[in-house]
Amino acid sequence: MSQRFILDPAVENDFPNFVTHLECSYTGEILPANQLHGLSPAGKPILVRYDLKALSNAVTKEELAKRPGGFWRYREFLPVRETKNIVSLGEVMTPLIPLRKLAGKGGELIVKDEGRLPTGSFKARGLALAVAMAKELGITRLAMPTNGNAGAAMAAYATHAGIETTIFCPDDTPEVNVSEIEYQGGKVYRVNGLINDCGKIVGEGKEPTGWFDCSTLKEPYRIEGKKTMGLELAEQLGWEVPDVIFYPTGGGTGLIGMWKAFEELEAIGWIGSKRPKMIAVQSTGCAPIVKAYEEGAEHAPLWENAFTHASGIRVPIAVGDFLILRAVRESGGFAIAVTDEAIDNAQAEAARVEGVLLCPEGAATYAAYKQSLVDGRIKSTDRAVLYNCATGLKYPMPPIARMLDKNQPIDYSKI
Ligand SMILES: *Cc1c(COP(=O)(O)O)cnc(C)c1O
């Protein structure tokens, strides 16, 4: 196959699909594929399972290497059956950017810059899959609670696919997110509450409106989209995993998805048994997972009065709490909280020293990296990957007041 540069679902061939069934992540209960599912009967997230043996016979690393960039290249690992249901807005393989000046002594610090994806965040991965599956299963109306980026990604992909969306966000969600949702065809409401309050509105609206609840982990497919972060990272590192991954954790979809990716890659023999330490990064103003991790608990109760300006990780309660904690513990990683002040300083430092503009949540991972080096919880020689989950351009930056009057003589010695 020659290199192709346009992914046009209308002209692509169908491809083999390896989904065998779905499974409750808590009880292991088996559920049929090709049907609409929200949470499992036990009220827990549902995972997609594949015939990995058949999958490994159907695709090779070499063949994969010839495909266009972007997460649809991993189509054998994804649940969409018919190619015509793929919804694409021009996904790219997100770059790995080494931060040589900020790395620990003798180690490597790499940013995976997810801000390059459509709608400027890694939410594109999960929502592209959720929307494609919604299309495949005949859903015509989607709803979700959002802190901003998920709503924007859902609106964009659903509009592209001809699906209606209704979206609820906290009233202090970054302006750019609220506007981009509506502008890209979504109907957005600001709610005087947090994301869990918005989630309640979506859940209670299912009966009267008939919309499908696309909340984080309340449908099976956003994890599959986020899983591609793990597939892509391993491929980019030559089918190896790094020593440590710092992940800004809200609902935890990405962390859970990457963990699933590594498990599937090992099962087909593409990577070995080495796993990165998975580090769940939260803000001290909203750290339910960190608290549960430190207490040795399996679940993380609601965090009261959640506050942080890293809005993507302001998630007071997560339905996949036990999956996040399980991955963190099995990997030998940990959960860590950083202050908003540390986030601001980290963001400013990465921008000033490396010319890399992180979003606040991405900056939280760099703050956590620094803190973990000081604590001795990671080694300076580690190869560490930070997830910059959204483009820094979506967030407010410090204003600049410096002026120059073109009508006055300019003293260049002062410039
Ligand atoms: C959604 C989001 C997160 C959290 O991602 P999860 O996988 O839901 O934990 C972090 N940062 C940003 C910018 C986000 O939009």
Short mmCIF file of C-alpha atoms and ligand atoms in Angstrom, two decimals:
data_model
loop_
_atom_site.label_atom_id
_atom_site.label_comp_id
_atom_site.label_asym_id
_atom_site.label_seq_id
_atom_site.Cartn_x
_atom_site.Cartn_y
_atom_site.Cartn_z
CA MET A 1 0.00 0.00 0.00
CA SER A 2 1.36 3.42 -0.86
CA GLN A 3 1.28 6.29 1.60
CA ARG A 4 -2.11 8.02 1.60
CA PHE A 5 -2.77 11.47 2.92
CA ILE A 6 -6.55 11.80 2.98
CA LEU A 7 -8.78 9.68 5.14
CA ASP A 8 -12.09 9.70 3.30
CA PRO A 9 -14.47 7.24 4.94
CA ALA A 10 -16.75 7.40 1.92
CA VAL A 11 -14.19 5.77 -0.35
CA GLU A 12 -12.26 3.56 2.06
CA ASN A 13 -12.84 -0.16 2.13
CA ASP A 14 -14.48 -1.85 5.05
CA PHE A 15 -12.05 -3.62 7.30
CA PRO A 16 -12.20 -6.65 9.52
CA ASN A 17 -13.63 -6.07 12.97
CA PHE A 18 -12.48 -8.06 15.97
CA VAL A 19 -14.95 -7.10 18.68
CA THR A 20 -16.21 -10.25 20.39
CA HIS A 21 -18.27 -8.79 23.22
CA LEU A 22 -18.50 -6.08 25.86
CA GLU A 23 -17.80 -6.60 29.53
CA CYS A 24 -18.67 -4.94 32.84
CA SER A 25 -15.38 -3.59 34.19
CA TYR A 26 -16.46 -4.39 37.75
CA THR A 27 -18.31 -7.71 37.67
CA GLY A 28 -16.98 -9.15 34.41
CA GLU A 29 -20.56 -9.68 33.22
CA ILE A 30 -20.57 -10.30 29.46
CA LEU A 31 -22.76 -8.07 27.32
CA PRO A 32 -23.52 -8.34 23.61
CA ALA A 33 -21.79 -6.04 21.12
CA ASN A 34 -23.82 -4.28 18.39
CA GLN A 35 -26.37 -2.98 20.91
CA LEU A 36 -26.81 0.28 22.73
CA HIS A 37 -25.21 0.28 26.17
CA GLY A 38 -24.71 2.95 28.80
CA LEU A 39 -23.34 1.75 32.12
CA SER A 40 -23.41 -1.97 32.89
CA PRO A 41 -26.29 -3.50 34.88
CA ALA A 42 -24.04 -3.06 37.96
CA GLY A 43 -23.80 0.68 37.17
CA LYS A 44 -20.12 0.51 36.18
CA PRO A 45 -18.19 1.36 32.99
CA ILE A 46 -18.27 -1.14 30.14
CA LEU A 47 -15.13 -2.32 28.33
CA VAL A 48 -14.90 -3.56 24.73
CA ARG A 49 -13.21 -6.94 24.21
CA TYR A 50 -11.58 -8.18 21.00
CA ASP A 51 -10.41 -11.45 19.51
CA LEU A 52 -6.78 -10.45 19.93
CA LYS A 53 -5.46 -13.63 18.34
CA ALA A 54 -7.32 -12.96 15.10
CA LEU A 55 -6.40 -9.29 15.32
CA SER A 56 -2.70 -10.11 15.56
CA ASN A 57 -2.98 -12.27 12.44
CA ALA A 58 -4.66 -9.48 10.51
CA VAL A 59 -2.17 -6.63 10.91
CA THR A 60 1.56 -6.20 11.30
CA LYS A 61 3.64 -3.35 12.70
CA GLU A 62 5.15 -2.92 9.23
CA GLU A 63 1.77 -2.56 7.56
CA LEU A 64 0.64 -0.13 10.23
CA ALA A 65 3.74 1.99 9.65
CA LYS A 66 2.59 2.68 6.05
CA ARG A 67 -0.80 4.09 7.01
CA PRO A 68 -1.67 7.77 7.30
CA GLY A 69 -1.10 9.34 10.74
CA GLY A 70 -3.91 9.79 13.22
CA PHE A 71 -5.75 7.37 15.42
CA TRP A 72 -7.91 5.76 12.71
CA ARG A 73 -4.72 3.96 11.65
CA TYR A 74 -5.38 1.61 14.59
CA ARG A 75 -8.71 0.54 13.12
CA GLU A 76 -8.26 -3.16 13.90
CA PHE A 77 -8.04 -2.19 17.58
CA LEU A 78 -11.25 -0.14 17.38
CA PRO A 79 -14.93 -1.08 17.53
CA VAL A 80 -16.34 0.65 14.42
CA ARG A 81 -17.56 -1.99 11.97
CA GLU A 82 -18.42 -0.10 8.82
CA THR A 83 -15.92 2.36 7.41
CA LYS A 84 -18.71 4.70 6.32
CA ASN A 85 -19.41 5.35 10.00
CA ILE A 86 -15.94 6.71 10.68
CA VAL A 87 -16.09 10.44 11.42
CA SER A 88 -12.86 12.24 10.66
CA LEU A 89 -11.88 15.89 11.03
CA GLY A 90 -8.24 15.46 10.07
CA GLU A 91 -6.63 13.66 13.01
CA VAL A 92 -2.87 13.66 13.29
CA MET A 93 -0.35 11.58 15.16
CA THR A 94 0.46 14.01 17.98
CA PRO A 95 4.14 14.90 18.28
CA LEU A 96 6.56 14.02 21.06
CA ILE A 97 8.50 17.11 22.09
CA PRO A 98 11.63 16.62 24.22
CA LEU A 99 12.10 19.22 26.97
CA ARG A 100 15.88 18.89 27.22
CA LYS A 101 16.43 21.90 29.46
CA LEU A 102 13.80 20.87 32.00
CA ALA A 103 14.55 17.13 32.13
CA GLY A 104 16.08 15.51 35.21
CA LYS A 105 19.83 14.85 35.11
CA GLY A 106 20.59 11.98 32.74
CA GLY A 107 16.90 11.45 31.98
CA GLU A 108 14.38 12.30 29.30
CA LEU A 109 11.32 14.49 29.62
CA ILE A 110 8.92 14.32 26.69
CA VAL A 111 5.66 16.16 26.09
CA LYS A 112 3.04 14.39 24.01
CA ASP A 113 1.22 17.38 22.59
CA GLU A 114 -2.41 16.46 22.23
CA GLY A 115 -3.32 20.08 21.50
CA ARG A 116 -2.69 19.35 17.80
CA LEU A 117 -5.83 17.27 17.45
CA PRO A 118 -9.11 18.59 15.97
CA THR A 119 -10.83 20.95 18.46
CA GLY A 120 -7.48 21.38 20.19
CA SER A 121 -7.64 18.62 22.77
CA PHE A 122 -7.35 14.88 23.26
CA LYS A 123 -11.09 14.76 23.80
CA ALA A 124 -11.18 14.39 20.00
CA ARG A 125 -9.94 10.82 20.37
CA GLY A 126 -12.71 9.67 22.68
CA LEU A 127 -15.52 11.60 21.06
CA ALA A 128 -14.60 10.62 17.50
CA LEU A 129 -15.09 7.01 18.57
CA ALA A 130 -18.23 7.68 20.60
CA VAL A 131 -19.80 9.61 17.72
CA ALA A 132 -18.83 6.99 15.13
CA MET A 133 -20.39 4.28 17.27
CA ALA A 134 -23.46 6.44 17.86
CA LYS A 135 -23.80 6.71 14.10
CA GLU A 136 -23.31 2.98 13.68
CA LEU A 137 -25.95 2.24 16.32
CA GLY A 138 -28.45 4.72 14.88
CA ILE A 139 -28.40 7.35 17.66
CA THR A 140 -29.67 10.75 16.51
CA ARG A 141 -29.23 12.87 19.64
CA LEU A 142 -26.35 12.99 22.12
CA ALA A 143 -26.04 14.86 25.41
CA MET A 144 -23.19 15.34 27.87
CA PRO A 145 -21.89 17.29 30.83
CA THR A 146 -18.51 18.92 30.13
CA ASN A 147 -15.79 21.13 31.57
CA GLY A 148 -15.33 22.41 28.02
CA ASN A 149 -13.12 20.34 25.75
CA ALA A 150 -15.26 17.21 25.67
CA GLY A 151 -18.30 19.27 24.70
CA ALA A 152 -16.35 21.00 21.94
CA ALA A 153 -15.11 17.69 20.53
CA MET A 154 -18.54 16.09 20.72
CA ALA A 155 -20.22 19.06 19.04
CA ALA A 156 -17.70 19.09 16.20
CA TYR A 157 -17.68 15.36 15.47
CA ALA A 158 -21.44 14.97 15.92
CA THR A 159 -22.21 17.93 13.66
CA HIS A 160 -19.88 16.46 11.03
CA ALA A 161 -21.82 13.19 11.34
CA GLY A 162 -25.24 14.87 11.29
CA ILE A 163 -26.07 14.08 14.93
CA GLU A 164 -27.73 16.60 17.25
CA THR A 165 -26.01 17.52 20.55
CA THR A 166 -27.10 19.14 23.82
CA ILE A 167 -24.32 20.07 26.19
CA PHE A 168 -24.23 21.31 29.80
CA CYS A 169 -21.20 23.01 31.35
CA PRO A 170 -20.42 24.78 34.64
CA ASP A 171 -21.11 28.52 34.24
CA ASP A 172 -17.41 29.36 34.77
CA THR A 173 -16.19 27.10 31.93
CA PRO A 174 -13.57 28.91 29.80
CA GLU A 175 -15.39 31.24 27.37
CA VAL A 176 -13.67 29.81 24.32
CA ASN A 177 -15.08 26.35 25.11
CA VAL A 178 -18.64 27.57 25.55
CA SER A 179 -18.46 29.51 22.28
CA GLU A 180 -16.80 26.78 20.23
CA ILE A 181 -19.42 24.24 21.30
CA GLU A 182 -22.32 26.38 20.08
CA TYR A 183 -20.47 27.60 16.98
CA GLN A 184 -19.75 24.00 15.94
CA GLY A 185 -23.40 23.10 16.03
CA GLY A 186 -24.00 22.08 19.64
CA LYS A 187 -26.65 23.54 21.91
CA VAL A 188 -24.89 24.57 25.10
CA TYR A 189 -26.26 25.54 28.51
CA ARG A 190 -24.25 27.12 31.33
CA VAL A 191 -25.25 25.57 34.65
CA ASN A 192 -24.73 27.13 38.09
CA GLY A 193 -22.92 24.05 39.41
CA LEU A 194 -20.05 21.67 38.75
CA ILE A 195 -19.68 18.92 36.13
CA ASN A 196 -21.39 16.33 38.36
CA ASP A 197 -24.41 18.66 38.65
CA CYS A 198 -24.45 18.89 34.85
CA GLY A 199 -24.19 15.10 34.67
CA LYS A 200 -27.30 14.77 36.80
CA ILE A 201 -29.24 16.96 34.36
CA VAL A 202 -28.13 14.79 31.45
CA GLY A 203 -29.04 11.58 33.27
CA GLU A 204 -32.46 12.80 34.36
CA GLY A 205 -33.14 14.13 30.85
CA LYS A 206 -32.79 10.73 29.20
CA GLU A 207 -36.43 9.75 29.74
CA PRO A 208 -38.16 12.97 28.69
CA THR A 209 -35.86 13.77 25.71
CA GLY A 210 -34.65 10.40 24.43
CA TRP A 211 -31.08 11.66 24.12
CA PHE A 212 -28.15 9.30 24.62
CA ASP A 213 -25.91 10.04 27.63
CA CYS A 214 -22.34 10.45 26.38
CA SER A 215 -20.82 11.27 29.80
CA THR A 216 -17.29 10.14 30.57
CA LEU A 217 -17.25 6.33 30.97
CA LYS A 218 -21.05 6.10 30.83
CA GLU A 219 -20.85 4.66 27.33
CA PRO A 220 -18.27 2.06 26.21
CA TYR A 221 -16.45 3.76 23.36
CA ARG A 222 -14.72 6.92 24.57
CA ILE A 223 -12.21 4.66 26.35
CA GLU A 224 -11.48 2.95 23.03
CA GLY A 225 -10.69 6.33 21.49
CA LYS A 226 -8.48 7.36 24.37
CA LYS A 227 -6.81 3.95 24.17
CA THR A 228 -5.17 5.14 20.96
CA MET A 229 -2.95 7.43 23.07
CA GLY A 230 -1.25 4.31 24.39
CA LEU A 231 -1.05 2.60 20.98
CA GLU A 232 0.36 5.74 19.41
CA LEU A 233 2.89 6.41 22.16
CA ALA A 234 4.20 2.84 22.00
CA GLU A 235 4.49 3.01 18.21
CA GLN A 236 6.29 6.37 18.36
CA LEU A 237 8.80 4.98 20.87
CA GLY A 238 9.57 2.01 18.61
CA TRP A 239 7.07 -0.31 20.33
CA GLU A 240 8.40 0.44 23.76
CA VAL A 241 6.79 2.13 26.72
CA PRO A 242 8.40 4.92 28.73
CA ASP A 243 9.37 4.52 32.40
CA VAL A 244 6.75 6.95 33.66
CA ILE A 245 3.58 8.57 32.32
CA PHE A 246 2.14 11.66 34.02
CA TYR A 247 -1.54 11.98 33.21
CA PRO A 248 -3.80 14.89 34.25
CA THR A 249 -6.70 12.96 35.72
CA GLY A 250 -10.31 14.07 35.70
CA GLY A 251 -12.63 11.21 34.78
CA GLY A 252 -9.53 9.17 34.01
CA THR A 253 -10.59 7.95 30.56
CA GLY A 254 -7.12 8.42 29.13
CA LEU A 255 -5.29 6.67 31.93
CA ILE A 256 -7.69 3.73 31.85
CA GLY A 257 -7.57 3.66 28.04
CA MET A 258 -3.78 3.65 27.88
CA TRP A 259 -3.61 0.88 30.44
CA LYS A 260 -5.97 -1.16 28.26
CA ALA A 261 -3.82 -0.41 25.20
CA PHE A 262 -0.70 -1.76 26.87
CA GLU A 263 -2.55 -4.89 27.95
CA GLU A 264 -3.77 -5.52 24.39
CA LEU A 265 -0.34 -4.81 22.89
CA GLU A 266 1.30 -7.28 25.25
CA ALA A 267 -1.38 -9.89 24.48
CA ILE A 268 -0.51 -9.72 20.77
CA GLY A 269 3.21 -9.72 21.49
CA TRP A 270 3.95 -6.20 20.22
CA ILE A 271 5.36 -5.02 23.55
CA GLY A 272 6.81 -6.93 26.48
CA SER A 273 5.65 -7.04 30.08
CA LYS A 274 7.30 -3.76 31.07
CA ARG A 275 4.75 -1.11 32.04
CA PRO A 276 5.20 2.57 32.63
CA LYS A 277 4.47 3.81 36.14
CA MET A 278 1.10 5.49 35.64
CA ILE A 279 0.92 8.72 37.62
CA ALA A 280 -2.52 10.28 38.13
CA VAL A 281 -2.06 14.03 38.51
CA GLN A 282 -4.75 16.18 40.17
CA SER A 283 -5.00 19.62 41.74
CA THR A 284 -4.90 20.04 45.53
CA GLY A 285 -8.27 21.81 45.16
CA CYS A 286 -9.88 18.68 43.65
CA ALA A 287 -7.99 15.50 44.45
CA PRO A 288 -10.44 12.65 45.09
CA ILE A 289 -8.23 10.05 43.39
CA VAL A 290 -5.13 11.14 45.28
CA LYS A 291 -7.00 10.92 48.58
CA ALA A 292 -8.32 7.43 47.78
CA TYR A 293 -4.86 6.32 46.61
CA GLU A 294 -3.26 7.50 49.84
CA GLU A 295 -5.96 5.87 51.96
CA GLY A 296 -5.63 2.57 50.11
CA ALA A 297 -9.30 2.77 49.10
CA GLU A 298 -10.86 1.18 46.02
CA HIS A 299 -13.30 4.02 45.40
CA ALA A 300 -13.03 7.80 45.61
CA PRO A 301 -16.02 9.59 47.18
CA LEU A 302 -17.24 13.01 46.05
CA TRP A 303 -14.71 15.82 46.69
CA GLU A 304 -16.58 18.70 48.34
CA ASN A 305 -16.14 22.32 47.15
CA ALA A 306 -13.89 21.37 44.25
CA PHE A 307 -11.75 24.24 43.03
CA THR A 308 -8.96 24.60 40.47
CA HIS A 309 -8.52 26.76 37.41
CA ALA A 310 -7.25 23.66 35.56
CA SER A 311 -10.87 23.09 34.59
CA GLY A 312 -10.26 19.80 32.74
CA ILE A 313 -9.30 18.11 36.00
CA ARG A 314 -12.02 19.68 38.13
CA VAL A 315 -13.96 16.44 38.41
CA PRO A 316 -15.22 15.86 41.98
CA ILE A 317 -16.40 12.29 41.40
CA ALA A 318 -15.45 9.71 38.76
CA VAL A 319 -17.50 6.64 37.88
CA GLY A 320 -14.26 4.88 36.81
CA ASP A 321 -12.46 5.66 40.10
CA PHE A 322 -11.62 2.01 40.79
CA LEU A 323 -10.22 1.54 37.27
CA ILE A 324 -7.93 4.55 37.65
CA LEU A 325 -6.74 3.37 41.06
CA ARG A 326 -6.26 -0.17 39.82
CA ALA A 327 -4.08 0.94 36.88
CA VAL A 328 -2.07 3.29 39.07
CA ARG A 329 -1.40 0.58 41.67
CA GLU A 330 -0.75 -2.29 39.25
CA SER A 331 1.72 -0.12 37.37
CA GLY A 332 3.70 0.73 40.50
CA GLY A 333 2.77 4.36 39.99
CA PHE A 334 1.02 6.78 42.31
CA ALA A 335 -1.44 9.67 42.46
CA ILE A 336 -0.18 13.14 43.24
CA ALA A 337 -1.75 16.57 43.77
CA VAL A 338 -0.19 19.90 42.85
CA THR A 339 -1.33 23.39 43.81
CA ASP A 340 -2.75 25.88 41.32
CA GLU A 341 0.26 28.06 42.08
CA ALA A 342 2.62 25.22 41.13
CA ILE A 343 0.57 24.73 37.94
CA ASP A 344 0.94 28.42 36.99
CA ASN A 345 4.67 28.37 37.69
CA ALA A 346 5.15 25.17 35.70
CA GLN A 347 3.19 26.60 32.75
CA ALA A 348 5.24 29.80 32.79
CA GLU A 349 8.52 27.90 33.07
CA ALA A 350 7.81 25.55 30.14
CA ALA A 351 6.79 28.49 27.98
CA ARG A 352 9.71 30.72 28.94
CA VAL A 353 12.47 28.10 28.97
CA GLU A 354 11.40 25.68 26.24
CA GLY A 355 8.96 27.72 24.12
CA VAL A 356 6.32 25.06 24.78
CA LEU A 357 2.88 26.41 25.64
CA LEU A 358 1.15 23.90 27.91
CA CYS A 359 -2.49 24.11 28.95
CA PRO A 360 -3.00 24.34 32.74
CA GLU A 361 -3.76 20.60 32.99
CA GLY A 362 -0.65 19.76 30.95
CA ALA A 363 1.33 22.13 33.17
CA ALA A 364 0.03 20.20 36.19
CA THR A 365 1.88 17.13 34.87
CA TYR A 366 5.12 19.08 34.64
CA ALA A 367 4.61 20.42 38.17
CA ALA A 368 4.00 16.83 39.32
CA TYR A 369 7.15 15.64 37.53
CA LYS A 370 9.22 18.21 39.40
CA GLN A 371 7.58 17.38 42.72
CA SER A 372 8.11 13.62 42.17
CA LEU A 373 11.81 14.16 41.43
CA VAL A 374 12.21 16.09 44.67
CA ASP A 375 10.24 13.44 46.61
CA GLY A 376 12.40 10.72 45.05
CA ARG A 377 9.29 8.92 43.78
CA ILE A 378 10.77 8.87 40.28
CA LYS A 379 14.40 8.83 39.16
CA SER A 380 16.08 11.70 37.34
CA THR A 381 17.29 9.15 34.78
CA ASP A 382 13.73 8.03 33.96
CA ARG A 383 12.20 8.56 30.55
CA ALA A 384 9.04 10.42 31.49
CA VAL A 385 6.12 11.39 29.25
CA LEU A 386 3.82 14.29 30.12
CA TYR A 387 0.41 14.51 28.47
CA ASN A 388 -0.37 18.03 27.33
CA CYS A 389 -4.03 17.36 26.82
CA ALA A 390 -5.09 20.58 25.08
CA THR A 391 -3.59 23.51 23.25
CA GLY A 392 -2.43 26.24 25.61
CA LEU A 393 -3.95 28.77 23.21
CA LYS A 394 -7.45 27.97 24.50
CA TYR A 395 -6.66 29.40 27.94
CA PRO A 396 -6.11 32.93 29.22
CA MET A 397 -2.51 34.09 29.43
CA PRO A 398 -1.06 37.00 31.42
CA PRO A 399 -1.91 40.31 29.69
CA ILE A 400 0.88 42.45 28.24
CA ALA A 401 0.66 46.24 28.64
CA ARG A 402 3.91 47.38 26.98
CA MET A 403 3.13 50.14 24.43
CA LEU A 404 5.08 52.09 21.85
CA ASP A 405 4.02 55.48 20.43
CA LYS A 406 4.94 55.58 16.72
CA ASN A 407 4.71 59.39 16.73
CA GLN A 408 7.46 59.87 19.32
CA PRO A 409 11.19 59.37 18.78
CA ILE A 410 12.07 55.78 19.66
CA ASP A 411 14.95 55.23 22.06
CA TYR A 412 16.26 51.89 20.73
CA SER A 413 18.76 51.63 23.56
CA LYS A 414 15.75 50.94 25.82
CA ILE A 415 14.25 48.22 23.60
C1 LIG B 1 -10.78 16.11 29.90
C2 LIG B 1 -9.52 16.75 30.20
C3 LIG B 1 -8.66 16.20 31.15
C4 LIG B 1 -8.96 14.94 31.92
O1 LIG B 1 -9.02 13.81 31.08
P1 LIG B 1 -9.68 12.45 31.57
O2 LIG B 1 -9.19 11.43 30.63
O3 LIG B 1 -11.16 12.63 31.53
O4 LIG B 1 -9.20 12.22 32.96
C5 LIG B 1 -7.46 16.87 31.38
N1 LIG B 1 -7.16 18.00 30.74
C6 LIG B 1 -7.96 18.54 29.80
C7 LIG B 1 -7.52 19.79 29.11
C8 LIG B 1 -9.16 17.94 29.51
O5 LIG B 1 -9.95 18.48 28.57
#
